Short mmCIF file of C-alpha atoms and ligand atoms in Angstrom, two decimals:
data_model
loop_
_atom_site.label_atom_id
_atom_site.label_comp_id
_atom_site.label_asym_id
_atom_site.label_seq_id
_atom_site.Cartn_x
_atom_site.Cartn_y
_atom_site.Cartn_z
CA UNK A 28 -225.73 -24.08 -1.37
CA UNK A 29 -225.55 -20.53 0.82
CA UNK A 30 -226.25 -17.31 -0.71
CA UNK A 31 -223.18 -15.76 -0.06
CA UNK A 32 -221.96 -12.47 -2.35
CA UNK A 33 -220.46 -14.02 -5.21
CA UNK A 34 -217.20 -11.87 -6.96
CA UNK A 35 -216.89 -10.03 -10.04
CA UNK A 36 -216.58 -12.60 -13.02
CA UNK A 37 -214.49 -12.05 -15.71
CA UNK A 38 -213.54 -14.64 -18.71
CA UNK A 39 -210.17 -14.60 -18.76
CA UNK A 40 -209.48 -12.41 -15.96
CA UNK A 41 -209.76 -9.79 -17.76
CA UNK A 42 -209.13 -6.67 -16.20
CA UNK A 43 -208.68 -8.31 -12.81
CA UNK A 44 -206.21 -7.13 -10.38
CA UNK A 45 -204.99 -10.19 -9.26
CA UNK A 46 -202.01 -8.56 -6.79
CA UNK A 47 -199.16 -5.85 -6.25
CA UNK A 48 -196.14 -5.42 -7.82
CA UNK A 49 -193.27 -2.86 -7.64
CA UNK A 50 -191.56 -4.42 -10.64
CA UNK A 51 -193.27 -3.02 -13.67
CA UNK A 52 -195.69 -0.71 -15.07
CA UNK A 53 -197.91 -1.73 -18.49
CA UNK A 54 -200.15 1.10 -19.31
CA UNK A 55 -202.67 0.27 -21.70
CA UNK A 56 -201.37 2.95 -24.13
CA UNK A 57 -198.36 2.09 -25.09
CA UNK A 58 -196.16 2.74 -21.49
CA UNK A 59 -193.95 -0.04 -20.24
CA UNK A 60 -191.75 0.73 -17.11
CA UNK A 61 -189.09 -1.65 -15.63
CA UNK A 62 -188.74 -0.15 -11.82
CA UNK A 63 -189.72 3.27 -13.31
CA UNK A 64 -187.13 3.24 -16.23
CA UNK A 65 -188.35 3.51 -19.70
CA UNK A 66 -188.58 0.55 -22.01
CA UNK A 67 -187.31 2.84 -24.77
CA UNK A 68 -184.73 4.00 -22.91
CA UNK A 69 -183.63 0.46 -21.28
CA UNK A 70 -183.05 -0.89 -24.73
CA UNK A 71 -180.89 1.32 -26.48
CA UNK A 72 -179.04 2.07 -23.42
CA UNK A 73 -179.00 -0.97 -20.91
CA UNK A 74 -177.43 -4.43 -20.90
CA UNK A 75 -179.44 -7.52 -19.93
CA UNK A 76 -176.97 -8.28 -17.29
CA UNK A 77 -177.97 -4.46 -16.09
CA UNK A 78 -181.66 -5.19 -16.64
CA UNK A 79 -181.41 -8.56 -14.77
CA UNK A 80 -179.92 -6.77 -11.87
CA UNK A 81 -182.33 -3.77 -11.38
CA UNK A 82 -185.37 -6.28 -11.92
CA UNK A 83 -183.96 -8.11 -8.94
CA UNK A 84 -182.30 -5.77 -6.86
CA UNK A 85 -184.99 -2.73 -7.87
CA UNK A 86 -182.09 -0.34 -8.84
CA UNK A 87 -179.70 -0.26 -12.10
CA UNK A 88 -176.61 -1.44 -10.97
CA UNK A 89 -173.45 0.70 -9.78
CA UNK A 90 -169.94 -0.26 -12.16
CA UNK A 91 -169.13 -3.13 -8.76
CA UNK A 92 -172.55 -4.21 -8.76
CA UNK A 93 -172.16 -4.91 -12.87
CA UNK A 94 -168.92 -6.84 -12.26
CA UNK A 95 -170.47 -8.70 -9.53
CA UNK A 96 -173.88 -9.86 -11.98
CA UNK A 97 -171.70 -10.39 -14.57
CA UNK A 98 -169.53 -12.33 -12.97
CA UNK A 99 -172.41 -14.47 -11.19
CA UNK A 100 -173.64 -15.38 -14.88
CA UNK A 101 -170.66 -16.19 -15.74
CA UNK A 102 -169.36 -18.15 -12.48
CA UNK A 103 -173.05 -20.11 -12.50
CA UNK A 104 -173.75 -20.72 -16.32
CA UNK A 105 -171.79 -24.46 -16.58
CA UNK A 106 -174.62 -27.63 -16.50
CA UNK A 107 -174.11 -30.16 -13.89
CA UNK A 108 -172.88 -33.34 -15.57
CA UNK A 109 -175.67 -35.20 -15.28
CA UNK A 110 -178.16 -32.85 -16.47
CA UNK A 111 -175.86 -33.03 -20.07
CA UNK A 112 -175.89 -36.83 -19.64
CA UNK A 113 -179.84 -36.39 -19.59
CA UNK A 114 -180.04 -34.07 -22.08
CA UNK A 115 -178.42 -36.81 -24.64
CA UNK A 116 -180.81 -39.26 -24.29
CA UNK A 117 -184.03 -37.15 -25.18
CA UNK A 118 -185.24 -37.28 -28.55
CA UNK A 119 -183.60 -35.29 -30.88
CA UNK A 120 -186.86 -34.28 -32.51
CA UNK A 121 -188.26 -32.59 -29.08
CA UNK A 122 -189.09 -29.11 -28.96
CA UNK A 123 -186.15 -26.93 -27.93
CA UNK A 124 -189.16 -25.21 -25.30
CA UNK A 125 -189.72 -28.67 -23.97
CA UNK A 126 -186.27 -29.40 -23.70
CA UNK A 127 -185.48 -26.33 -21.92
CA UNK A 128 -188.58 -26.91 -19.69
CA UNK A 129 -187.34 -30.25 -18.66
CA UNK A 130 -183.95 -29.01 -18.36
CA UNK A 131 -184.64 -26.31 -15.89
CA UNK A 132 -186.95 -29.05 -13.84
CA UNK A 133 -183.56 -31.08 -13.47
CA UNK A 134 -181.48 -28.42 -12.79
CA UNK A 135 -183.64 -27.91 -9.50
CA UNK A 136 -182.20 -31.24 -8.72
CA UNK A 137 -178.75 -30.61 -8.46
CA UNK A 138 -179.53 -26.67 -6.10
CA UNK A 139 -176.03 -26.66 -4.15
CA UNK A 140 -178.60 -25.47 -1.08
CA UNK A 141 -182.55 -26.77 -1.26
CA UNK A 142 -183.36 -26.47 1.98
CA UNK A 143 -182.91 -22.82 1.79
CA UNK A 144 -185.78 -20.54 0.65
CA UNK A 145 -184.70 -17.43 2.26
CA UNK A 146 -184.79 -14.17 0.48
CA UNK A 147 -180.75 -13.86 -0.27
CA UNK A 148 -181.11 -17.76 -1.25
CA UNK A 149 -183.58 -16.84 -3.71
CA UNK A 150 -181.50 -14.28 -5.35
CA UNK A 151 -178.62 -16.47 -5.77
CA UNK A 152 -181.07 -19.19 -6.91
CA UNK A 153 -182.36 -16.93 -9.33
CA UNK A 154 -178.61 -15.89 -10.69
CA UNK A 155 -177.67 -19.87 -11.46
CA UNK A 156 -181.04 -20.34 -13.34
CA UNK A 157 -180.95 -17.24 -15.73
CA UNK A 158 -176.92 -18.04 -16.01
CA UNK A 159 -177.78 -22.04 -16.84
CA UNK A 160 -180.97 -21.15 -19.22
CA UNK A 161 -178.44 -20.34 -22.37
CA UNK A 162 -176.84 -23.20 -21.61
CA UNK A 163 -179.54 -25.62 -21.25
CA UNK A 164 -180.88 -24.15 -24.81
CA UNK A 165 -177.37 -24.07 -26.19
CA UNK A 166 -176.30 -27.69 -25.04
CA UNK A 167 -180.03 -28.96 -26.27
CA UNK A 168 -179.67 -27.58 -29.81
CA UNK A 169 -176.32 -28.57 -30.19
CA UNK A 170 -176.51 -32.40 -28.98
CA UNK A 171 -179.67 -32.65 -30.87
CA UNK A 172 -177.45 -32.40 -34.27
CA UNK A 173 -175.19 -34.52 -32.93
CA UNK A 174 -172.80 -31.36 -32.43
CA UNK A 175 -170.36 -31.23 -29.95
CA UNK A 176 -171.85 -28.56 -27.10
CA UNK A 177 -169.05 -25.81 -26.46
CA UNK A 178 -168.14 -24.84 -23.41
CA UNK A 179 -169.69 -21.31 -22.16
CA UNK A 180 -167.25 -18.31 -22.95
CA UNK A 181 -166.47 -16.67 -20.17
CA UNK A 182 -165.33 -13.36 -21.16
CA UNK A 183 -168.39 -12.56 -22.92
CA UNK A 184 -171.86 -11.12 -22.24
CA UNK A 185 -174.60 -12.48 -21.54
CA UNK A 186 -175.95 -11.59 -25.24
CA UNK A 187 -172.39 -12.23 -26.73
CA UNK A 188 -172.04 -15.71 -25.15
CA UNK A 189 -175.35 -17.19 -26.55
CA UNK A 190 -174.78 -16.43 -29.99
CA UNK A 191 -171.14 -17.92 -29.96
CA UNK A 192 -172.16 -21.23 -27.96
CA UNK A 193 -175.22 -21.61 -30.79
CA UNK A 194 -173.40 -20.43 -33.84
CA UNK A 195 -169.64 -21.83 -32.86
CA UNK A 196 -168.20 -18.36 -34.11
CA UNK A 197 -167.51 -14.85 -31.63
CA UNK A 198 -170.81 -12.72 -32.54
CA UNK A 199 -170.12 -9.31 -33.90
CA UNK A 200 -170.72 -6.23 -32.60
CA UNK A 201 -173.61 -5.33 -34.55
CA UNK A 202 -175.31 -9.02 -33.72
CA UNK A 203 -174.58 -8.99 -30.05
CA UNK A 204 -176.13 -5.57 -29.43
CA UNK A 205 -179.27 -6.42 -31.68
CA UNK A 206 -179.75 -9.62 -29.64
CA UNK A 207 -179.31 -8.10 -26.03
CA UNK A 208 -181.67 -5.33 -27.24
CA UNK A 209 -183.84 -8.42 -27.77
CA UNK A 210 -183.21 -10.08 -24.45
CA UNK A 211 -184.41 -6.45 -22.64
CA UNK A 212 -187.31 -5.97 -24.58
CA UNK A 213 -188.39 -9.58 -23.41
CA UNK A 214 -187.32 -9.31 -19.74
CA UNK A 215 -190.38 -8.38 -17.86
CA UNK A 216 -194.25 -7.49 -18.85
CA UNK A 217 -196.13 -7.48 -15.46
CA UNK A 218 -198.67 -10.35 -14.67
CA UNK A 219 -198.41 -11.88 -17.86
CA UNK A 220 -199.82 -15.64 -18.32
CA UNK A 221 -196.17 -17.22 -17.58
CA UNK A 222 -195.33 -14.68 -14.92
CA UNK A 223 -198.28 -15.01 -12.97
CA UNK A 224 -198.01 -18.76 -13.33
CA UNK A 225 -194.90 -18.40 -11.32
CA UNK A 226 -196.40 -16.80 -8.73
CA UNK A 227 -199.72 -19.06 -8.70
CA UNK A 228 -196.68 -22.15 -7.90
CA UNK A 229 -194.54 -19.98 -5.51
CA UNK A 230 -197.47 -18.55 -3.36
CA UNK A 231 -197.55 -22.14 -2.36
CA UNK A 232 -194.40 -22.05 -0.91
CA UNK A 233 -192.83 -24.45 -4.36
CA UNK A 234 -189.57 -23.69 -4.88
CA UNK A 235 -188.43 -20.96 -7.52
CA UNK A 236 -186.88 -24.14 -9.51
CA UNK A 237 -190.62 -25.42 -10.29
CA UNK A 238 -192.20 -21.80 -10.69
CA UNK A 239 -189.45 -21.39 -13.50
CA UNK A 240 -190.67 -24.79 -14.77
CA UNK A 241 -194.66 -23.96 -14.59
CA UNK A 242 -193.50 -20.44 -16.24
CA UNK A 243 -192.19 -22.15 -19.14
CA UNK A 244 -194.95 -24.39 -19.55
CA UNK A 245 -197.37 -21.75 -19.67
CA UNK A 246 -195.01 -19.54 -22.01
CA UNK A 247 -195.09 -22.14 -24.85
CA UNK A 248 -198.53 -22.18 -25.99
CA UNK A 249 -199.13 -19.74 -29.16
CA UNK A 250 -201.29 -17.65 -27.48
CA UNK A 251 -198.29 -16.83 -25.37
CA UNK A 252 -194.37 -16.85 -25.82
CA UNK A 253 -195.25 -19.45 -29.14
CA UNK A 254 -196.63 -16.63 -30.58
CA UNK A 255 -193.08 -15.81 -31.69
CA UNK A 256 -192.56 -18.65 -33.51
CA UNK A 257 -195.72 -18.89 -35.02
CA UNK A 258 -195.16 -15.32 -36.36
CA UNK A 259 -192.65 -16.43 -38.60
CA UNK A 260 -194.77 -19.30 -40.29
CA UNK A 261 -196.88 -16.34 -41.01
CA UNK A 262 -194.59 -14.28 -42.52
CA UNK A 263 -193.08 -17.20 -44.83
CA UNK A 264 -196.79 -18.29 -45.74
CA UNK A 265 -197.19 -14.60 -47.38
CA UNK A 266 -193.84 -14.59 -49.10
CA UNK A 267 -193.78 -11.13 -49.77
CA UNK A 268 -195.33 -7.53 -48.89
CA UNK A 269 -197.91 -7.49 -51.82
CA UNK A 270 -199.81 -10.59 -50.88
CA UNK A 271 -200.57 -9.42 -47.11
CA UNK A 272 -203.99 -8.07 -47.50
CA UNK A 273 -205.27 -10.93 -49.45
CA UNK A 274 -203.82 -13.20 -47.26
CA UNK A 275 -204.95 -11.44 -43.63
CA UNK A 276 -208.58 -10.66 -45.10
CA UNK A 277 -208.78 -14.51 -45.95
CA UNK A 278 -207.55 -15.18 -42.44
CA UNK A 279 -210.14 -12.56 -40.73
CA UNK A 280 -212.75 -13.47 -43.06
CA UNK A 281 -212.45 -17.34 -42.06
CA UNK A 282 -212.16 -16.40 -38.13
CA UNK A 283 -208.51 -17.39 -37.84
CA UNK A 284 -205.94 -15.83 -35.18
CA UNK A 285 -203.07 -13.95 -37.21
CA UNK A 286 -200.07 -15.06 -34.47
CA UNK A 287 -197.96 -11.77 -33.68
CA UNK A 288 -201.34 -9.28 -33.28
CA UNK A 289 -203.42 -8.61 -30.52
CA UNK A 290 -202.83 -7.81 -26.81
CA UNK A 291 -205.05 -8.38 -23.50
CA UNK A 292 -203.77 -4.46 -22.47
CA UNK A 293 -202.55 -2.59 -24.91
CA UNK A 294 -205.17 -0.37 -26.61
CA UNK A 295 -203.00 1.48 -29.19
CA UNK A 296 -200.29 -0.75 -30.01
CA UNK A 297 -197.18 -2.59 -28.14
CA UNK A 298 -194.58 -0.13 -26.63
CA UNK A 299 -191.97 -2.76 -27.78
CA UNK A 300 -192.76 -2.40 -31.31
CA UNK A 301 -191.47 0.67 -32.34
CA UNK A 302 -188.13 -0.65 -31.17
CA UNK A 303 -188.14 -4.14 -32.80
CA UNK A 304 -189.60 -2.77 -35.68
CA UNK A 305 -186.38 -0.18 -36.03
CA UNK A 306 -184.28 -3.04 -35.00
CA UNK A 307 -185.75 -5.29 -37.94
CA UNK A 308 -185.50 -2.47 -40.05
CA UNK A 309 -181.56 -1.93 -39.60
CA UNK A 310 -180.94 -5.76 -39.65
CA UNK A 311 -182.99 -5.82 -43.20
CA UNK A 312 -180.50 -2.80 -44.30
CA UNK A 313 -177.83 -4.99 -43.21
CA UNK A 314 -178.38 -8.48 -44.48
CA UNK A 315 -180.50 -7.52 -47.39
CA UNK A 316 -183.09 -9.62 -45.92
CA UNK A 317 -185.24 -6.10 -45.78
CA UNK A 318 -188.57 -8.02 -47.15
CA UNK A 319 -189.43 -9.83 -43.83
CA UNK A 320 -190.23 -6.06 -41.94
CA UNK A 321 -191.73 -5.01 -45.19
CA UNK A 322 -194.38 -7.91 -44.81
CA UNK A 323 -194.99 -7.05 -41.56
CA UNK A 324 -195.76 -3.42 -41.92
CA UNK A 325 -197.99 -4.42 -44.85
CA UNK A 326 -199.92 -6.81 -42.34
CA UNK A 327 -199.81 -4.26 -39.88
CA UNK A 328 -201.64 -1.74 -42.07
CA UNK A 329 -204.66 -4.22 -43.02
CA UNK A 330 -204.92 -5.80 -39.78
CA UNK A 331 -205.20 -2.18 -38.17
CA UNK A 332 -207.97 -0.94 -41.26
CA UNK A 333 -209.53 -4.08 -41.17
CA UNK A 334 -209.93 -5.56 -37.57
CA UNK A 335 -208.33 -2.76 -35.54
CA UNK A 336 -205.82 -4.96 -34.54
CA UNK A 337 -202.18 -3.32 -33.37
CA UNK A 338 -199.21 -6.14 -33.90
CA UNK A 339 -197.62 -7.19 -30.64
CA UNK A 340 -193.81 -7.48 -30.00
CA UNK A 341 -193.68 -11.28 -31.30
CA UNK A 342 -194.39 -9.96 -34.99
CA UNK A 343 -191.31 -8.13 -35.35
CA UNK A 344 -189.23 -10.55 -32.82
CA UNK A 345 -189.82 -13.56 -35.87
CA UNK A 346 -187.76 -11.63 -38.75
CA UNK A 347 -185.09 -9.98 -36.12
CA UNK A 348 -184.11 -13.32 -34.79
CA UNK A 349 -184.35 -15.12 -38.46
CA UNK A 350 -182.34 -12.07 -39.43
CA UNK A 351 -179.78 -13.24 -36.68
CA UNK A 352 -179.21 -16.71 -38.25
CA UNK A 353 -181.23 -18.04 -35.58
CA UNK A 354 -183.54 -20.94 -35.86
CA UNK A 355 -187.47 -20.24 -35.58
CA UNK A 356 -187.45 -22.97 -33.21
CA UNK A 357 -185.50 -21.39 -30.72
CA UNK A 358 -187.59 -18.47 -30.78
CA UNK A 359 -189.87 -19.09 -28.26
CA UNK A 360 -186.58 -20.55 -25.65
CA UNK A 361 -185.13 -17.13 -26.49
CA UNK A 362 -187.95 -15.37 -25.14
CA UNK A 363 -188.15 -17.43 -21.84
CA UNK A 364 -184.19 -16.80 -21.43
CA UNK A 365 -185.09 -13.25 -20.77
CA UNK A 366 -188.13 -13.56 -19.62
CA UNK A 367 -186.36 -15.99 -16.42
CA UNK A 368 -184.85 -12.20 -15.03
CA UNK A 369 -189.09 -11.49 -15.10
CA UNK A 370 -189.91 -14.17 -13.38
CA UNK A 371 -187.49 -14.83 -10.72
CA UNK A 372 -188.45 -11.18 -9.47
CA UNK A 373 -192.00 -12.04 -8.92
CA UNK A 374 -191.48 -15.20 -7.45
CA UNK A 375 -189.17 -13.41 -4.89
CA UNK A 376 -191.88 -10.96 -4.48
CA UNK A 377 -194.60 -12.57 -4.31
CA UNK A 378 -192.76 -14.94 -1.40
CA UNK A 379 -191.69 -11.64 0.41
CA UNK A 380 -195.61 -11.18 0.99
CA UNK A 381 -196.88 -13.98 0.41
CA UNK A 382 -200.22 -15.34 0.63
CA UNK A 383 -201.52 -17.65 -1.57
CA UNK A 384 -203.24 -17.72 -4.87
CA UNK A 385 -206.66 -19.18 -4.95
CA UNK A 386 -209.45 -17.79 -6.98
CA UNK A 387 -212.88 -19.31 -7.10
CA UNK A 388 -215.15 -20.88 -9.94
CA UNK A 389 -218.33 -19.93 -11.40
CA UNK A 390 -219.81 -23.45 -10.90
CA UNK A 391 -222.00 -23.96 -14.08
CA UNK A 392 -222.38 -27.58 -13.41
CA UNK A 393 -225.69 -29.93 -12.17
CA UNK A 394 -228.01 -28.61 -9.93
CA UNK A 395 -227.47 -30.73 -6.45
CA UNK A 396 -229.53 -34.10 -7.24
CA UNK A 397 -229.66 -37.76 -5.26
CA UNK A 398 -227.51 -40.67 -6.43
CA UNK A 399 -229.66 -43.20 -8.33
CA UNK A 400 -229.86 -46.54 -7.66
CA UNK A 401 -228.25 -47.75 -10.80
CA UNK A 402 -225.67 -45.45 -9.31
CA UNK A 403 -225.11 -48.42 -7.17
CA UNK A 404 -225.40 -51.35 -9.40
CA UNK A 405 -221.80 -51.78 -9.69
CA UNK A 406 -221.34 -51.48 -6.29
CA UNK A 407 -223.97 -54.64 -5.55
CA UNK A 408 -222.22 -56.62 -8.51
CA UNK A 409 -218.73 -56.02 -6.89
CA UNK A 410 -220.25 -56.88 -3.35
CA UNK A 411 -221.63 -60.41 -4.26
N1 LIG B 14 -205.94 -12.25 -35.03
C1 LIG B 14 -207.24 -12.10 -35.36
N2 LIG B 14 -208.17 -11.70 -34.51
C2 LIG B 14 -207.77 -11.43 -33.25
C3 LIG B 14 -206.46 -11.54 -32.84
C4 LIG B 14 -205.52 -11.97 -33.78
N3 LIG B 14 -204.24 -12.09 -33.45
N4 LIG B 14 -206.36 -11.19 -31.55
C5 LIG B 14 -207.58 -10.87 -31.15
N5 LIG B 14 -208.45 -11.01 -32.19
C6 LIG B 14 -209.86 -10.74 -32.16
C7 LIG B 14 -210.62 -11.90 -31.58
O1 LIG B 14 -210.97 -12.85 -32.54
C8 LIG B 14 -211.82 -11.19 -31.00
O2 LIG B 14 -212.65 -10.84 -32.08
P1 LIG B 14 -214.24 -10.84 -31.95
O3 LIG B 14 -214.54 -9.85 -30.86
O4 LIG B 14 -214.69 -10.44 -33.30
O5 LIG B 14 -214.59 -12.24 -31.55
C9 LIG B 14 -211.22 -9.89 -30.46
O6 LIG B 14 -210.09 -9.63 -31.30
C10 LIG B 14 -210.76 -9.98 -29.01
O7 LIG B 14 -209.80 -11.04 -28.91
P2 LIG B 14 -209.57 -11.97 -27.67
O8 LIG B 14 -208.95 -13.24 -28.12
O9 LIG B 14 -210.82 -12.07 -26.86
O10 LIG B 14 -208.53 -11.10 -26.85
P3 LIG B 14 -207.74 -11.57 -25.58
O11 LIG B 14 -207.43 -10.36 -24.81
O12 LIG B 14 -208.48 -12.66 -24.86
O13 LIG B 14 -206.42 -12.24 -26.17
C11 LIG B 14 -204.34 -12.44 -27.23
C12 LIG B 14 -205.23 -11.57 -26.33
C13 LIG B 14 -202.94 -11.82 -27.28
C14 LIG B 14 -204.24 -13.86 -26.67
C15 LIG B 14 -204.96 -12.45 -28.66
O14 LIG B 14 -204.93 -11.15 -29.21
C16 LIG B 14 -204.27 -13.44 -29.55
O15 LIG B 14 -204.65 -14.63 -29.57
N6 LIG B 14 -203.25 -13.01 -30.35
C17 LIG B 14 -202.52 -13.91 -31.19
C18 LIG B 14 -201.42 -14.60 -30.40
C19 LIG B 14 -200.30 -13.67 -30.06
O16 LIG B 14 -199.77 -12.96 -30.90
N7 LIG B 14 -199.88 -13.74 -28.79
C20 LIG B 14 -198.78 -12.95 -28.29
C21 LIG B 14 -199.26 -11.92 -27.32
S1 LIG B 14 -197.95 -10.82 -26.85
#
């Protein structure tokens, strides 16, 4: 072995710069910038379809830019036949994440122009995959029950046509803005497990099809996007705001993660929460379902006093969404619909400078030793 320098470990890669980005800006108290605009700002003010265009594009959109992004989601958002005809024959008990994984793997079958991995390609690439993910989700849920998928409205929003194609009815107002607030808050979080799995598979010059795929495979686990799902298992386990602190100090106390707390860089709390927690808020006004955010502050306040723990976005994202009449289930394919606008970004910029992602080991296996001869035995015996 040489005695070469070895890096900087650290488990995790914690606090590793692992490459640039002009895309977005997480500051460890609280700050999160898309392309310099303010979180805060971005979701009371812009529309996914806006948000999708300045992560891509690096500016907010002009009033022909919107038309144009709008109308690319809506041109590219129908499902090549066969990827339906697939979609029947899976189980009906598989995960909607799963489905939606394998979905978007297929859909990198049917790319009207695969041998084309230029820049522009990319960003028209990236326009037919965050048009098709509702879809895929949509189409899953509904074939899955035996339902009758319905075909994408196009006169809606991005936001607006979700919530009809999953719930068979035209969204209201109220509904449609809560979700897209949703769908902004989700889009983009720097080099986040699932993001920078995208750019591990495109910095070796895969297609933006399979980064999307490895993206969502990495975004299921709990630690990750499942976290959102998990989060409401949580908050149906405690039943109601008074039994929180028993519950979380029996959780702490017996070493168990509490899904929907905790963050790798955020010292002081999420800078989504105070938004989803408003939103939850209003929606609990609303549908009278106002116990779900009150069981989350209460776990707030005990995880903060007892473990200094600050609750991430995928806390509040649970009740919202079950507020919404949507499934737990597709919780976690929600997040990944936005999060596709995140990812297609860095894959474009990581393959405008590209060099590839490698990292190294710290080898903790044998020390170099000699093969033994009963190494070989089986060798001799096959020999004979
Ligand atoms: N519940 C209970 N304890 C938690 C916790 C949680 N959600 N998150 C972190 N901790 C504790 C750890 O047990 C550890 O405690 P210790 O020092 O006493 O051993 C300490 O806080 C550091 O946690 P660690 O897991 O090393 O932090 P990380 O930076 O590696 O992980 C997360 C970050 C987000 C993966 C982690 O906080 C977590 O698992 N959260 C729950 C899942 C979740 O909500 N994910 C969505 C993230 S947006």
């Amino acid at each position: 072995m040489s005695n070469e320098d070895k890096p900087a470990y650290s488990p995790g890669l914690e606090g590793v710069i692992a490459g640039e980005s002009a895309i977005c800006a997480v500051d460890a108290n609280a700050g999160l910038l898309y392309r310099g605009y303010d979180i805060h700002e971005l979701a009371v003010r812009a529309s996914f379809e806006d948000v999708v265009w300045l992560l891509l594009y690096g500016e907010l959109p002009t009033t022909a830019q919107y038309e144009q992004v709008h109308e690319q989601l809506v041109r590219d958002n129908r499902l090549p036949e066969p990827v339906i005809a697939a979609l029947r024959l899976m189980p009906p008990e598989a995960a909607p994440i799963d489905l939606l994984r394998t979905g978007v793997s297929m859909l990198g079958l049917f790319d009207p122009e695969p041998a084309d991995a230029s820049h522009a390609a990319n960003l028209r690439r990236a326009m037919r995959i965050i048009a098709r993910i509702p879809t895929l989700v949509s189409t899953g849920w509904c074939l899955a029950r035996g339902k009758k998928p319905l075909a994408p409205g196009d006169s809606l929003t991005y936001a607006a046509r979700f919530l009809r194609n999953l719930g068979g009815a035209a969204p209201d107002t109220t509904m449609t803005s809560a979700f897209n607030t949703i769908l902004v808050l989700y889009a983009e979080h720097d080099f986040n497990a699932s993001t920078f799995a995208a750019r591990v598979t495109a910095s070796t010059l895969s297609d933006l099809y399979s980064a999307v795929t490895s993206a969502i495979g990495t975004l299921k686990g709990p630690l990750h996007g499942g976290a959102n799902e998990q989060a409401m298992n949580v908050l149906r386990e405690i039943g109601s705001p008074d039994r929180a602190e028993a519950w979380a100090k029996q959780k702490l106390a017996a070493k168990e993660k509490v899904m929907g707390f905790g963050h790798r860089i955020y010292r002081s709390g999420d800078s989504r929460v105070p938004v989803m927690r408003e939103l939850g808020r209003q929606l609990g006004r609303q549908t009278g379902q106002g116990k779900w955010v009150e069981i989350c502050e209460a776990l707030e306040a005990v995880m903060l006093r007892e473990k200094g723990l600050y609750a991430n976005v995928d806390l509040y994202a649970a009740p919202v969404l079950l507020m919404m009449g949507i499934p737990p289930e597709l919780n976690t394919p929600i997040f990944a619909m936005s999060r596709a606008a995140g990812w297609c970004a860095h894959v474009i910029e990581q393959l405008d400078h590209n060099r590839i992602i490698r990292p190294r080991s710290l080898y903790t296996g044998p020390a170099p030793r000699k093969l033994e001869a009963a190494a070989f035995r089986a060798e001799a015996t096959r020999s004979q």
